[in-house]
Short mmCIF file of C-alpha atoms in Angstrom, two decimals:
data_model
loop_
_atom_site.label_atom_id
_atom_site.label_comp_id
_atom_site.label_asym_id
_atom_site.label_seq_id
_atom_site.Cartn_x
_atom_site.Cartn_y
_atom_site.Cartn_z
CA MET A 168 111.45 -15.42 67.00
CA PRO A 169 114.25 -13.00 66.32
CA ASP A 170 116.87 -12.27 68.96
CA TRP A 171 116.86 -8.50 68.71
CA GLU A 172 119.91 -8.15 70.99
CA ARG A 173 121.96 -9.84 68.26
CA ILE A 174 120.60 -7.91 65.25
CA ASP A 175 121.98 -4.73 63.72
CA THR A 176 120.64 -5.02 60.17
CA VAL A 177 117.30 -6.31 58.83
CA LEU A 178 117.25 -7.29 55.23
CA LEU A 179 113.68 -7.36 53.82
CA ASP A 180 112.24 -8.91 50.69
CA MET A 181 109.54 -6.85 48.91
CA ASP A 182 106.95 -9.00 47.09
CA GLY A 183 105.27 -11.46 49.43
CA THR A 184 107.03 -9.97 52.48
CA LEU A 185 106.20 -6.28 52.59
CA LEU A 186 103.69 -6.31 49.70
CA ASP A 187 100.91 -8.68 48.90
CA LEU A 188 102.09 -11.18 46.33
CA HIS A 189 98.60 -11.25 44.85
CA PHE A 190 99.47 -8.33 42.60
CA ASP A 191 102.40 -10.32 41.03
CA ASN A 192 100.59 -13.62 40.75
CA HIS A 193 97.56 -11.97 39.16
CA PHE A 194 99.72 -9.98 36.84
CA TRP A 195 101.86 -12.87 35.49
CA LEU A 196 99.29 -15.67 35.59
CA GLU A 197 96.17 -13.76 34.47
CA HIS A 198 96.80 -10.25 33.12
CA VAL A 199 99.89 -10.96 30.98
CA PRO A 200 98.41 -14.09 29.35
CA ALA A 201 95.19 -12.21 28.59
CA ARG A 202 97.08 -9.45 26.84
CA TYR A 203 99.35 -11.96 25.14
CA ALA A 204 96.31 -13.86 23.83
CA ALA A 205 94.75 -10.65 22.39
CA ARG A 206 98.00 -9.63 20.70
CA HIS A 207 98.76 -13.00 19.11
CA GLY A 208 95.27 -14.30 18.35
CA LEU A 209 95.37 -17.11 20.86
CA SER A 210 92.85 -18.45 23.38
CA PHE A 211 93.50 -17.47 27.01
CA GLU A 212 94.35 -21.14 27.81
CA GLN A 213 96.86 -21.28 24.92
CA ALA A 214 98.47 -18.04 25.92
CA LYS A 215 98.69 -19.01 29.54
CA ALA A 216 100.41 -22.31 28.63
CA GLU A 217 102.84 -20.54 26.37
CA CYS A 218 103.69 -17.93 29.01
CA GLN A 219 104.07 -20.54 31.70
CA GLN A 220 106.49 -22.49 29.57
CA ARG A 221 108.58 -19.31 28.99
CA TYR A 222 108.48 -18.47 32.72
CA GLU A 223 109.75 -21.92 33.67
CA GLN A 224 112.71 -21.70 31.31
CA VAL A 225 114.22 -18.77 33.28
CA ALA A 226 112.76 -19.34 36.74
CA GLY A 227 115.24 -18.33 39.51
CA THR A 228 117.40 -16.24 37.18
CA LEU A 229 117.57 -12.49 36.74
CA ASP A 230 115.73 -12.81 33.38
CA TRP A 231 112.67 -14.08 35.21
CA TYR A 232 112.52 -10.84 37.18
CA CYS A 233 113.54 -8.50 34.28
CA ILE A 234 110.88 -6.32 32.80
CA ASP A 235 112.98 -5.57 29.72
CA HIS A 236 113.41 -9.27 29.13
CA TRP A 237 109.68 -9.96 29.06
CA THR A 238 108.86 -6.83 27.06
CA GLU A 239 111.22 -8.21 24.38
CA GLN A 240 110.16 -11.91 24.62
CA LEU A 241 106.36 -11.35 24.74
CA GLY A 242 106.09 -8.27 22.58
CA LEU A 243 104.19 -6.42 25.27
CA ASP A 244 104.84 -3.27 27.16
CA ILE A 245 105.18 -4.78 30.66
CA VAL A 246 105.53 -1.49 32.46
CA GLN A 247 102.26 -0.23 30.92
CA LEU A 248 100.49 -3.50 31.69
CA LYS A 249 101.59 -3.24 35.36
CA GLN A 250 100.20 0.24 35.48
CA GLU A 251 96.89 -1.13 34.27
CA VAL A 252 96.50 -3.18 37.41
CA ASP A 253 98.58 -1.22 39.91
CA HIS A 254 95.54 -0.69 42.09
CA LEU A 255 96.22 -4.24 43.28
CA ILE A 256 99.56 -3.23 44.80
CA ALA A 257 99.00 -3.42 48.54
CA VAL A 258 101.10 -3.29 51.70
CA LEU A 259 100.75 -6.32 53.94
CA PRO A 260 99.26 -5.94 57.46
CA TYR A 261 101.53 -4.51 60.20
CA VAL A 262 104.34 -3.81 57.78
CA THR A 263 104.42 0.01 58.31
CA GLU A 264 104.21 -0.50 62.12
CA PHE A 265 107.11 -2.99 61.93
CA LEU A 266 109.31 -0.72 59.81
CA ASP A 267 108.72 2.28 61.97
CA LEU A 268 109.51 0.26 65.10
CA LEU A 269 112.73 -0.98 63.54
CA GLY A 270 113.69 2.58 62.90
CA ARG A 271 113.00 3.61 66.48
CA ALA A 272 115.07 0.59 67.64
CA GLY A 273 118.07 1.74 65.51
CA LYS A 274 118.11 -1.26 63.22
CA ARG A 275 119.17 -0.64 59.65
CA ARG A 276 116.28 -1.40 57.28
CA VAL A 277 117.43 -2.60 53.84
CA LEU A 278 115.07 -3.72 51.08
CA VAL A 279 116.65 -6.49 49.10
CA THR A 280 114.47 -7.53 46.16
CA ASN A 281 114.73 -9.45 42.93
CA ALA A 282 112.35 -6.95 41.34
CA HIS A 283 113.49 -4.94 38.37
CA HIS A 284 114.19 -1.32 39.03
CA LYS A 285 111.14 -0.28 36.94
CA SER A 286 108.85 -2.52 39.02
CA LEU A 287 110.49 -1.30 42.24
CA ALA A 288 109.93 2.32 41.28
CA LEU A 289 106.24 1.68 40.51
CA LYS A 290 105.65 -0.06 43.79
CA MET A 291 107.44 2.54 45.82
CA ASP A 292 105.45 5.28 44.09
CA ARG A 293 102.26 3.47 44.94
CA THR A 294 103.11 2.57 48.57
CA ALA A 295 105.74 5.18 49.68
CA LEU A 296 107.45 2.44 51.72
CA HIS A 297 110.80 3.87 50.69
CA HIS A 298 110.36 6.55 53.29
CA ARG A 299 110.44 3.81 55.93
CA LEU A 300 113.59 2.13 54.63
CA ASP A 301 117.28 3.06 54.85
CA ALA A 302 118.32 1.55 51.52
CA LEU A 303 116.74 -0.17 48.47
CA ILE A 304 118.75 -2.69 46.54
CA SER A 305 117.65 -4.65 43.45
CA SER A 306 119.35 -7.90 42.49
CA HIS A 307 119.73 -6.34 39.02
CA GLU A 308 122.34 -3.98 40.53
CA ILE A 309 124.17 -7.01 41.99
CA GLY A 310 124.05 -9.00 38.79
CA LEU A 311 122.69 -12.18 40.31
CA ALA A 312 119.32 -13.30 41.69
CA LYS A 313 118.95 -13.83 45.39
CA GLU A 314 118.57 -17.56 44.76
CA ASP A 315 122.21 -17.62 43.62
CA SER A 316 124.75 -18.24 46.42
CA GLY A 317 127.08 -15.72 44.78
CA PHE A 318 124.57 -12.97 45.37
CA TRP A 319 125.28 -12.61 49.09
CA PRO A 320 128.96 -11.83 49.05
CA ARG A 321 128.25 -9.21 46.29
CA LEU A 322 125.47 -7.72 48.42
CA ARG A 323 127.92 -7.18 51.32
CA GLU A 324 130.15 -5.18 48.98
CA ARG A 325 127.22 -3.02 48.04
CA GLU A 326 125.68 -2.83 51.57
CA PRO A 327 128.22 -3.77 54.27
CA PHE A 328 126.70 -5.86 57.05
CA ASP A 329 127.77 -8.49 59.55
CA PRO A 330 125.96 -11.70 58.51
CA ALA A 331 125.97 -12.99 62.13
CA ARG A 332 124.12 -9.86 63.27
CA THR A 333 121.59 -9.76 60.43
CA LEU A 334 117.94 -10.86 60.16
CA PHE A 335 116.68 -11.68 56.66
CA VAL A 336 112.92 -11.93 55.99
CA ASP A 337 111.55 -13.52 52.73
CA ASP A 338 108.66 -15.61 51.52
CA SER A 339 110.76 -17.67 49.13
CA LEU A 340 112.21 -20.87 50.52
CA PRO A 341 114.94 -21.16 47.85
CA VAL A 342 116.05 -17.61 48.64
CA LEU A 343 116.04 -18.38 52.36
CA ARG A 344 118.18 -21.44 51.72
CA ALA A 345 120.69 -19.40 49.80
CA ALA A 346 120.85 -16.82 52.66
CA ARG A 347 121.29 -19.66 55.19
CA GLN A 348 124.24 -21.06 53.10
CA ALA A 349 125.70 -17.60 53.02
CA GLY A 350 125.75 -17.53 56.78
CA ILE A 351 123.03 -15.01 57.53
CA GLY A 352 122.55 -15.29 61.16
CA GLN A 353 118.73 -15.15 61.61
CA LEU A 354 116.09 -16.06 59.02
CA LEU A 355 112.34 -15.58 59.04
CA ALA A 356 109.82 -16.86 56.46
CA ILE A 357 106.46 -15.38 55.55
CA ARG A 358 103.59 -17.91 55.55
CA HIS A 359 100.91 -15.76 53.94
CA PRO A 360 102.53 -13.84 51.03
CA ASP A 361 99.45 -13.90 48.71
CA ARG A 362 96.32 -12.90 50.57
CA SER A 363 94.16 -14.50 47.88
CA GLN A 364 95.73 -17.92 48.77
CA PRO A 365 95.71 -20.07 51.92
CA VAL A 366 98.30 -19.72 54.64
CA ARG A 367 101.30 -22.03 54.03
CA GLU A 368 102.78 -24.46 56.47
CA ILE A 369 106.57 -23.89 56.77
CA ASP A 370 108.76 -26.10 59.04
CA GLU A 371 112.16 -25.48 57.56
CA PHE A 372 112.50 -21.90 58.94
CA PRO A 373 111.01 -19.83 61.70
CA ALA A 374 107.88 -18.43 60.12
CA VAL A 375 105.07 -15.96 60.71
CA VAL A 376 101.80 -15.03 59.07
CA ASP A 377 102.18 -11.28 59.79
CA PHE A 378 104.67 -9.03 61.52
CA ASP A 379 102.42 -8.59 64.49
CA GLU A 380 103.92 -11.88 65.69
CA VAL A 381 107.39 -10.27 66.01
CA ILE A 382 106.44 -6.74 66.98
CA PRO A 383 105.87 -7.49 70.74
CA GLY A 384 109.37 -8.98 71.04
CA LEU A 385 110.90 -5.97 69.36
CA GLN A 386 108.90 -3.60 71.56
CA ALA A 387 110.01 -5.48 74.66
CA TRP A 388 113.64 -5.34 73.51
CA LEU A 389 113.29 -1.63 72.78
CA THR A 390 111.89 -1.00 76.24
CA SER A 391 114.60 -2.89 77.98
CA ALA A 392 117.34 -1.33 75.85
CA GLY A 393 116.00 2.21 76.40
#
């Protein structure tokens, strides 16, 4: 569990960490293929296979996360399609309690997401989580995806922090590996990013299902520090 005495900054992923990844999985694996099939006269299975092939070609790059890229590539208004299913956007359990407690503890709360700014704006409008964060940074501002080792030095130029005194929380193992390589002092993985899917087993990093597993330690630190 995090050593709160040695943490000044908490970097937080968005999708699958603060928000239920079910929205994104449903959107890209079901909703987009359905709309793509209707637009191009394909069966759903054909459209899903074609979309999946396109996804795999750019996985782990900024293009994969770029709404403008997919609007152009698929001939669909991705922002409009997201709005059609935005009722599925949901904050994961204990997130607001955790963020509020971090604020009371004086920890800097920085959202660090691969999401395109248009998607980020939609989700913040829907959840109002930006009121519980001190900064919001999209990898599109940095110019590299979080999976890229070059992302992290650029992030420090945008948001100065001491890697040795930073906790980073994410559901993506490739991203966590990149953060580890960059020297981020403490790492935490999320085991249940998509509530429509089973809980994952993760051995490579300290991992939790929900933030209620780390809240007691933070509360204890806050009490002792206060």
